[in-house]
mmCIF file of C-alpha atoms in Angstrom:
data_model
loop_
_atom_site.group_PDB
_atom_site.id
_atom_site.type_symbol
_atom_site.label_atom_id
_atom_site.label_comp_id
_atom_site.label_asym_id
_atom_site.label_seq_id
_atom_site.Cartn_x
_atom_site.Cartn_y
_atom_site.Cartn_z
ATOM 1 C CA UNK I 1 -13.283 -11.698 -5.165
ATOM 2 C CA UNK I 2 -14.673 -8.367 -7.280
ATOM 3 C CA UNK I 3 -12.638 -7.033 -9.703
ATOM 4 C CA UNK I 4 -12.280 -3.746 -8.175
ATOM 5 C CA UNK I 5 -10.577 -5.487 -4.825
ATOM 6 C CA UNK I 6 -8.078 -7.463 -6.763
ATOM 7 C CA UNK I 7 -4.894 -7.591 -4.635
ATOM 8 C CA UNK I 8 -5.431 -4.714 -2.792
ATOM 9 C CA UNK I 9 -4.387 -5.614 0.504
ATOM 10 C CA UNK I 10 -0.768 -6.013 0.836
ATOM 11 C CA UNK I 11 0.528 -9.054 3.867
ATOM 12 C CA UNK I 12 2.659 -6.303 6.413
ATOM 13 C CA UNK I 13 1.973 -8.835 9.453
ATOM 14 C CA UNK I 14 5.759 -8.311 10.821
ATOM 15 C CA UNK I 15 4.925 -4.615 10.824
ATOM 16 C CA UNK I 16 3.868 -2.304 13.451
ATOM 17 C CA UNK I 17 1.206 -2.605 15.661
ATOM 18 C CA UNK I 18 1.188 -6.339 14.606
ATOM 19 C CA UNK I 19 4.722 -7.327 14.746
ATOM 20 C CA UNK I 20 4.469 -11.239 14.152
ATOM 21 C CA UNK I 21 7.201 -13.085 14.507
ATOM 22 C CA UNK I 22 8.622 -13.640 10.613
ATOM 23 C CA UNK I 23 8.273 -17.638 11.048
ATOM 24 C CA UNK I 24 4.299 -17.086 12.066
ATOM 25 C CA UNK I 25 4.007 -14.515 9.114
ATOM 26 C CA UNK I 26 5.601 -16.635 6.679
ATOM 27 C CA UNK I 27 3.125 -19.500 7.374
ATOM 28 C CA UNK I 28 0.154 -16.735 8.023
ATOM 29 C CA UNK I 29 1.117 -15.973 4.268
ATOM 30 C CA UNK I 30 0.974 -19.075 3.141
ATOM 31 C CA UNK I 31 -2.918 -20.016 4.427
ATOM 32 C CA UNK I 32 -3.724 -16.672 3.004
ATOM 33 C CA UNK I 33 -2.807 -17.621 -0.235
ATOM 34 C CA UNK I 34 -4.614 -20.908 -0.193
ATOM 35 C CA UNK I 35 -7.743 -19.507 0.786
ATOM 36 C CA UNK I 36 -10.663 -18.617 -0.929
ATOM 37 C CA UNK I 37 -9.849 -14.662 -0.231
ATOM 38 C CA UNK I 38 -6.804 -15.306 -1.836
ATOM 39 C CA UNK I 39 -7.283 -12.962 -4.816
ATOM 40 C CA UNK I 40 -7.443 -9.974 -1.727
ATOM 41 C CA UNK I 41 -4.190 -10.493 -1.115
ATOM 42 C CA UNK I 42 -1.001 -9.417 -2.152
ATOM 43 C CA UNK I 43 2.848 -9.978 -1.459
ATOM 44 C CA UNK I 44 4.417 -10.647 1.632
ATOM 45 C CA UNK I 45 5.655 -7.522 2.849
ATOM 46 C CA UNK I 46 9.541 -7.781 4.218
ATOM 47 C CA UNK I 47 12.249 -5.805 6.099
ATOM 48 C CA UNK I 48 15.479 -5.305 3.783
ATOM 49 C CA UNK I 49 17.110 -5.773 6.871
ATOM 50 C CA UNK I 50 15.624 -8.852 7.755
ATOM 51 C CA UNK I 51 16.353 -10.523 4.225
ATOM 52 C CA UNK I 52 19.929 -8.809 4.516
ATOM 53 C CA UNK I 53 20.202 -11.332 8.180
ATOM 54 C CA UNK I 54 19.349 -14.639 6.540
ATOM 55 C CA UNK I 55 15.718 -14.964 8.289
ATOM 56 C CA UNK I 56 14.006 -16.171 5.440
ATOM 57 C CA UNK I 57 16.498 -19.673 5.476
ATOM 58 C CA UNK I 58 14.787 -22.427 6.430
ATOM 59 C CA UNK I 59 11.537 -20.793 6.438
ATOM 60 C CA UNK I 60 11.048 -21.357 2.739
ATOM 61 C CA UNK I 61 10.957 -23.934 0.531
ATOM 62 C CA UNK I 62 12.993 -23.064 -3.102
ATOM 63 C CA UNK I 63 10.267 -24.442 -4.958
ATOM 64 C CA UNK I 64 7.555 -22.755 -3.379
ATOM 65 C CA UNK I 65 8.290 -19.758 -5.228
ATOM 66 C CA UNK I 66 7.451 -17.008 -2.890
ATOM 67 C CA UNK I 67 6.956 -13.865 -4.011
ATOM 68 C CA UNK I 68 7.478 -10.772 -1.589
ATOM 69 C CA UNK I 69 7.182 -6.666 -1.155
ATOM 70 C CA UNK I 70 10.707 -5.442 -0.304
ATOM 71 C CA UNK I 71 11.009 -2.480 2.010
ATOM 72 C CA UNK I 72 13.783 -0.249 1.982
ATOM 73 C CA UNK I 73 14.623 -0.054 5.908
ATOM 74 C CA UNK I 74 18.453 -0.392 5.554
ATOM 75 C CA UNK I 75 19.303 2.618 3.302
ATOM 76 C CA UNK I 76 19.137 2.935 -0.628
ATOM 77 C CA UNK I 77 22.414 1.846 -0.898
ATOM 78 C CA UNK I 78 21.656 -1.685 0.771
ATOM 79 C CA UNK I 79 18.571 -2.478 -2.054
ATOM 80 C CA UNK I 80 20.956 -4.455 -4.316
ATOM 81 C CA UNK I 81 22.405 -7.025 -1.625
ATOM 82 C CA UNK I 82 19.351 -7.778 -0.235
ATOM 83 C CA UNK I 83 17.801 -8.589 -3.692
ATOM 84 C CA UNK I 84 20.694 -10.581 -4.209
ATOM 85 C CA UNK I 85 20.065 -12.479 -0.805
ATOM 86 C CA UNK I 86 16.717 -13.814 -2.016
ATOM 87 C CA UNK I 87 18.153 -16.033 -4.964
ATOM 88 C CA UNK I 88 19.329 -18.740 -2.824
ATOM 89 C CA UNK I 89 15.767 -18.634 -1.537
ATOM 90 C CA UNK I 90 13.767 -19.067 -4.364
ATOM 91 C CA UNK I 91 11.876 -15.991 -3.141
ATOM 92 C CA UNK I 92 11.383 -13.042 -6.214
ATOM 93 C CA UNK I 93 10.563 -9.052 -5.417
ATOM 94 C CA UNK I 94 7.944 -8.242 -7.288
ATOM 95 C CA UNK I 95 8.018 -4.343 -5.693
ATOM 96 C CA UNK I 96 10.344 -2.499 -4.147
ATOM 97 C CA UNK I 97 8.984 0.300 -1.451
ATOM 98 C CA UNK I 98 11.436 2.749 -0.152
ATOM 99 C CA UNK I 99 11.421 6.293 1.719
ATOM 100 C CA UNK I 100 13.158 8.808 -0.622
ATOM 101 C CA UNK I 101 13.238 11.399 1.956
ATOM 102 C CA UNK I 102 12.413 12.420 5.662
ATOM 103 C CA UNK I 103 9.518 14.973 6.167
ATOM 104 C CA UNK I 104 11.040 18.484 5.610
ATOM 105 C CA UNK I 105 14.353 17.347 3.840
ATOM 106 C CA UNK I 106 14.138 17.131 -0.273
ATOM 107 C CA UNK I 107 13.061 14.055 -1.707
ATOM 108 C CA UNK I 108 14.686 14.744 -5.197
ATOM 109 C CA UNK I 109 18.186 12.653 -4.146
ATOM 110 C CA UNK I 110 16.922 10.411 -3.214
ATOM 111 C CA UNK I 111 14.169 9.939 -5.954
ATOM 112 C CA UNK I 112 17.581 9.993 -7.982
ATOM 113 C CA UNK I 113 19.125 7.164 -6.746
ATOM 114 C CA UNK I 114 15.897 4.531 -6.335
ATOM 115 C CA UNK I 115 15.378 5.586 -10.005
ATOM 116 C CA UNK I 116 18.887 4.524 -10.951
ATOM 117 C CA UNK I 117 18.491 1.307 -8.917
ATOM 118 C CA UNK I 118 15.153 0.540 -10.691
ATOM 119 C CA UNK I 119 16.958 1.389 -14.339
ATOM 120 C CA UNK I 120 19.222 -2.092 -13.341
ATOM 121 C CA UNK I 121 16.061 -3.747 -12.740
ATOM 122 C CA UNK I 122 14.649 -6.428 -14.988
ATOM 123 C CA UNK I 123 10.859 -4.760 -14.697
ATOM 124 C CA UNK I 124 10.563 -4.880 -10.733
ATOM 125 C CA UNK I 125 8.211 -2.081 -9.883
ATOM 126 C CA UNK I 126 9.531 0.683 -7.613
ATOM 127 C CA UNK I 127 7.700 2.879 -5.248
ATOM 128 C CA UNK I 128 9.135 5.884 -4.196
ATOM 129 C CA UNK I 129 7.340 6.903 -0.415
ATOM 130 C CA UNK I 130 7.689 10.269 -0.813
ATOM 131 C CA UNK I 131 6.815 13.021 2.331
ATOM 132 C CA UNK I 132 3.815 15.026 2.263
ATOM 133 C CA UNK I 133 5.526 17.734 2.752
ATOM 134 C CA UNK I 134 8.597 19.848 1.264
ATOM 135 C CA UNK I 135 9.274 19.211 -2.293
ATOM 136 C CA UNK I 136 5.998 16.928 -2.849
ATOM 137 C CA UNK I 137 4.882 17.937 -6.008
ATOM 138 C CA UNK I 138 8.125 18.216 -7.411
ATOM 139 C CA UNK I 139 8.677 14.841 -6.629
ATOM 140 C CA UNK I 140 5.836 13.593 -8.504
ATOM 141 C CA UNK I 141 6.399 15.228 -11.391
ATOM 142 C CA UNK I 142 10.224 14.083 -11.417
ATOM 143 C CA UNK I 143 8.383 9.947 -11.080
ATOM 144 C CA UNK I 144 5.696 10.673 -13.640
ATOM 145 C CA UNK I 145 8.575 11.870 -16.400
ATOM 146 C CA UNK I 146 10.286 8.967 -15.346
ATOM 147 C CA UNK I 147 7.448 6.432 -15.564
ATOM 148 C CA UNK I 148 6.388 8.182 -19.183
ATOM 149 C CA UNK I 149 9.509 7.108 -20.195
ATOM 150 C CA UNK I 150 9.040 3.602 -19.365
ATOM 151 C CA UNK I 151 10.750 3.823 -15.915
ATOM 152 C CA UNK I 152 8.689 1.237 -13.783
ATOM 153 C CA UNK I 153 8.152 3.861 -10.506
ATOM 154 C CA UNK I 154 5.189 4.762 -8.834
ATOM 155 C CA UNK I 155 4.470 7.000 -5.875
ATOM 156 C CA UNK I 156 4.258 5.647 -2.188
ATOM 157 C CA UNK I 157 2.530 8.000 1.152
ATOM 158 C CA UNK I 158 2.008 7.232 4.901
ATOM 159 C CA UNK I 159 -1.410 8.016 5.911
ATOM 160 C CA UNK I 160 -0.870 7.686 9.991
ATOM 161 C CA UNK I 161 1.512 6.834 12.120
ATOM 162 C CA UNK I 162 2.408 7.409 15.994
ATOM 163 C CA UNK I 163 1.701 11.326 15.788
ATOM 164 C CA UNK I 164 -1.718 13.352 14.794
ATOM 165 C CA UNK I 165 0.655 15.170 11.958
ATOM 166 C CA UNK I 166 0.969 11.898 9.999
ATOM 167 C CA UNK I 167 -1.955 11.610 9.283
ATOM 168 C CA UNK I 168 -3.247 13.896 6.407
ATOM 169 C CA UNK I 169 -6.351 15.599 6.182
ATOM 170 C CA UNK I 170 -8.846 14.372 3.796
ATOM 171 C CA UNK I 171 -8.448 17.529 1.453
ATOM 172 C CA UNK I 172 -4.470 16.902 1.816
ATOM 173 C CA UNK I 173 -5.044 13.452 0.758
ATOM 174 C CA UNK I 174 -7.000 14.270 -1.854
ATOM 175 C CA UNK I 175 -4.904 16.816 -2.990
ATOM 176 C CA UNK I 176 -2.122 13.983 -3.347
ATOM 177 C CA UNK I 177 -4.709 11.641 -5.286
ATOM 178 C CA UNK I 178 -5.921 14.064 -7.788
ATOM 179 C CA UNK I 179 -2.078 15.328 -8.480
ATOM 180 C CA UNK I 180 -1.182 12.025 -9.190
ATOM 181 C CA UNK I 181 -4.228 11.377 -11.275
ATOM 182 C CA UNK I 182 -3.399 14.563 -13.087
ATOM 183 C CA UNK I 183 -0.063 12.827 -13.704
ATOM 184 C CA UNK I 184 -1.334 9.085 -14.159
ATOM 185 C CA UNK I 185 0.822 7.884 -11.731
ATOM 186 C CA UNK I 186 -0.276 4.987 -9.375
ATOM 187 C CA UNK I 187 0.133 5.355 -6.131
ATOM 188 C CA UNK I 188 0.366 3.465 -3.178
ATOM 189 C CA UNK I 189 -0.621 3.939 0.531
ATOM 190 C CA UNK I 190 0.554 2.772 4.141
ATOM 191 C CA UNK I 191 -0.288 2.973 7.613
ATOM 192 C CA UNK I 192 -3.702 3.882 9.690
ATOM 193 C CA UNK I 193 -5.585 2.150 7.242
ATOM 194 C CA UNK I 194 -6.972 -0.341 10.100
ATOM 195 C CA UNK I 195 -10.549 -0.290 8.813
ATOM 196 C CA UNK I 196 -12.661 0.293 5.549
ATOM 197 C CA UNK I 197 -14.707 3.197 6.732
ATOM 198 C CA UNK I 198 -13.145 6.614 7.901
ATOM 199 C CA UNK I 199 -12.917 6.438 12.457
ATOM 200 C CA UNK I 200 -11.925 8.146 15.456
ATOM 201 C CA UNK I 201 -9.196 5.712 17.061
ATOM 202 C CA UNK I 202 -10.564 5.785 20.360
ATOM 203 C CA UNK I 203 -7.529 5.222 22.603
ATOM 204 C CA UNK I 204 -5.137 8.027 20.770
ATOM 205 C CA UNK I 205 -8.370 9.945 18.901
ATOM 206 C CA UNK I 206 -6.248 10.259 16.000
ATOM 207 C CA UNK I 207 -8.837 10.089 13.289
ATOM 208 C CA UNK I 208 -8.115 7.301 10.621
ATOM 209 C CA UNK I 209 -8.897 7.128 6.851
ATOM 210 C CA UNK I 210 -10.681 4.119 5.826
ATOM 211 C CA UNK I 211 -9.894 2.038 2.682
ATOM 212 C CA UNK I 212 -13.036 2.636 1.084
ATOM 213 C CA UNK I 213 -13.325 5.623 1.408
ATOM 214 C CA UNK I 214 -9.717 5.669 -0.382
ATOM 215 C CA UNK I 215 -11.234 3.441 -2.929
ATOM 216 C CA UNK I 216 -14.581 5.266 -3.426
ATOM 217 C CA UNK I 217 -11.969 8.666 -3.614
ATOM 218 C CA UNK I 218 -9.906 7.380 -6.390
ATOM 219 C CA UNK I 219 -12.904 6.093 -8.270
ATOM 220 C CA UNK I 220 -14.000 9.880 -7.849
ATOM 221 C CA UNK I 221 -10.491 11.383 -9.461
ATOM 222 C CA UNK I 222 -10.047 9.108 -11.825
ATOM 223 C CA UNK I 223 -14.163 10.015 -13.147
ATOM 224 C CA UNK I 224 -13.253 13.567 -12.836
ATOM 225 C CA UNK I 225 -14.146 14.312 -9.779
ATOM 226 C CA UNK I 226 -11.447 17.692 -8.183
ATOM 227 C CA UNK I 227 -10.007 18.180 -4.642
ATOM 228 C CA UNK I 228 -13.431 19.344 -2.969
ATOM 229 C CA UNK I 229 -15.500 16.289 -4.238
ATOM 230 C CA UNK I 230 -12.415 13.289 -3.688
ATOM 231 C CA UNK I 231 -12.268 15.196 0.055
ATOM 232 C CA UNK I 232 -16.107 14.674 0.605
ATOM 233 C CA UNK I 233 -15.543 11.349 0.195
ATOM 234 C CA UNK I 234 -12.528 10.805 1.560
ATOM 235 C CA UNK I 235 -14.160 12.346 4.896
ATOM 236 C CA UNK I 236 -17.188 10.620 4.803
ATOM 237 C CA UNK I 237 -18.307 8.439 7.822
ATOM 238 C CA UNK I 238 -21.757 7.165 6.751
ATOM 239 C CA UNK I 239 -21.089 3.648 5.149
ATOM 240 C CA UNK I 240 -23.855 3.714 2.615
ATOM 241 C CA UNK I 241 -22.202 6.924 0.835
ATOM 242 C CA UNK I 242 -18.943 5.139 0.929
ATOM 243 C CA UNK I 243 -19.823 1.903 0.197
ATOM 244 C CA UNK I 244 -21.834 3.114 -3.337
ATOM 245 C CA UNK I 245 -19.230 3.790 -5.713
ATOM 246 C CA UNK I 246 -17.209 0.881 -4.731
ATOM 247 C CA UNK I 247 -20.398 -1.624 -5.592
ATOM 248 C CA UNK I 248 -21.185 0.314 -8.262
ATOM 249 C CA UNK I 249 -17.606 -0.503 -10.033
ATOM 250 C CA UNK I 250 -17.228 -3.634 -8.187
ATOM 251 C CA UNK I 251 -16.155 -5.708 -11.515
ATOM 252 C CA UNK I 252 -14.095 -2.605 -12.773
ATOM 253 C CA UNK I 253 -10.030 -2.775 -12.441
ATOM 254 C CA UNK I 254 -9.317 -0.568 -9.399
ATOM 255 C CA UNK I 255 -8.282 2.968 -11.011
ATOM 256 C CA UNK I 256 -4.683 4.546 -9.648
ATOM 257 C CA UNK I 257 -4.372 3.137 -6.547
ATOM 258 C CA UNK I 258 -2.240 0.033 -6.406
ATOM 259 C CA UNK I 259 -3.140 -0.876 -2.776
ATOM 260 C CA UNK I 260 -1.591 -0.622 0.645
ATOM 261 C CA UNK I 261 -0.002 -2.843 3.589
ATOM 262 C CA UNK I 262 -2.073 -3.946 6.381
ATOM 263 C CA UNK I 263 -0.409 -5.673 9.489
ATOM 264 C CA UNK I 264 -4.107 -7.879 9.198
ATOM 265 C CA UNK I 265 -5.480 -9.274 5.669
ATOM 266 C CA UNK I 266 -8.751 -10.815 8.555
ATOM 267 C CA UNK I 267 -9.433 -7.146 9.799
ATOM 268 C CA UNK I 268 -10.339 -5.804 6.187
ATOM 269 C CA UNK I 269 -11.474 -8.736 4.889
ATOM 270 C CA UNK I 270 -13.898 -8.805 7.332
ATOM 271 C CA UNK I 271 -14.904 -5.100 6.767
ATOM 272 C CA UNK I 272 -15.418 -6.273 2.928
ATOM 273 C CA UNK I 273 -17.537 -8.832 4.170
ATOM 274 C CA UNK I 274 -19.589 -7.037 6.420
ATOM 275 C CA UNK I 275 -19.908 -4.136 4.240
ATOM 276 C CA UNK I 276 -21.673 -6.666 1.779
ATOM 277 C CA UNK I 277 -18.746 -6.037 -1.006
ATOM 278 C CA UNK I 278 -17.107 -9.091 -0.900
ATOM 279 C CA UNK I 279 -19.234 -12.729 -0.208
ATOM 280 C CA UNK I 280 -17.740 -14.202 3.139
ATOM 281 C CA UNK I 281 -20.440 -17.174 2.770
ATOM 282 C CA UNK I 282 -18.135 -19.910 1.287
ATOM 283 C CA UNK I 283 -15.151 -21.988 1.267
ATOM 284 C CA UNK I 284 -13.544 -22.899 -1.942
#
């Protein structure tokens, strides 16, 4: 697996659209990290609420050592029992994700408290999902200060969901990418990233962002690139123009963006593959 792809695919399989069952994700996860994409592949992506229930016991052998993505879904307040739920487990958090804020409202009180809860931490890395909205910039600069001072937070935003207005534009998004590149804060990104190249979802015509293109845009920032340039990429449809960059720093660490959550690790893998930027031609 290239450098540049290393763990960038985050295991949300009992997310939206896919909603597996957590016993089928579990062993999903499991054959994911055995196989010779493994290095793809991040945590296991999990519910608060769902660790908060119990629904990991039985599923998991102590010794097994699994390591997870916790998502805030039960409140900020709830973040600290259902850490405390995985012990018995075996299972460790190695990120926190958590909405701050609904779009319009101001993200900065709740920025407040996930920073606090990630101060008790022992190194646990926090995103914040902030809204692309009201208070945005703000926001970032509040997580930047705190990650300068050794605070382990980094930025989180939903690029689609079940409304045309979730999904930003590619100059909003790059907007976002080069503000947090001004800031060097990582970021992270979730939802309607089904496929590597930007789309038109036929059935709702909502038009998606692809994960290269995302790639080839931070790349872009990160080299200096500003809005108008990370946007041309960003809105690109032709695969060859999208595809270049990433090849070109394809044993390079991958600049900024952490990664994102995908209810498939198959569909992009296979868009790697296809795409010629990752070798589908073996087993290990």
């Amino acid at each position: 697996m290239p450098r540049l792809l290393s763990g960038l695919v985050d295991d949300a399989a009992v997310f939206p659209p896919g909603n597996a069952a957590l016993p089928d994700a579990v062993t999903a996860h499991r054959t994911h990290r055995a196989a010779w994409y493994a290095g793809l592949v991040g945590p296991l992506l999990l519910p608060a609420s769902e660790i908060q229930r119990g629904s990991l016991n039985g599923l998991v052998d102590p010794a097994e050592g699994l390591v997870i993505g916790l998502i805030g879904d039960t409140g900020l307040d709830q973040l600290p029992q259902a850490l405390d739920a995985l012990a018995p487990d075996g299972v460790t958090a190695r990120q926190i994700e958590a909405p701050v804020a609904k779009r319009g409202e101001d993200p900065q009180p709740g920025l407040s408290e996930l920073m606090t809860l990630a101060g008790r931490l022992d190194g646990t890395a926090v995103y914040a999902e902030i809204p692309l909205t009201l208070g945005l910039m703000g926001a970032l600069d509040t997580l930047a200060e705190a990650r300068a001072g050794g605070l382990p937070v980094a930025a989180k935003f939903r690029t689609g969901g079940l409304a045309a207005e979730l999904f930003p534009t590619p100059v909003e998004l790059a907007a976002v990418i080069c503000a947090c590149r001004d800031r060097k804060l990582p970021f992270k990104l979730t939802a309607g990233l089904h496929h590597a190249i930007r789309h038109r979802d036929p059935e709702t015509g909502f038009n998606h962002h692809g994960f290269v293109n995302v790639l080839g845009a931070s790349l872009a920032a990160v080299g200096g690139a500003e809005v108008d340039g990370v946007a041309e990429l960003l809105a690109a449809t032709d695969p060859v123009r999208v595809v270049e960059p990433a090849r070109a720093h394809r044993d390079a660490e991958r600049p900024l963006w952490v990664g994102y959550g995908s209810c498939s690790v198959s569909e992009p893998l296979t868009d790697l593959i296809r795409l010629g930027l990752v070798n589908g031609g073996y087993e290990a």
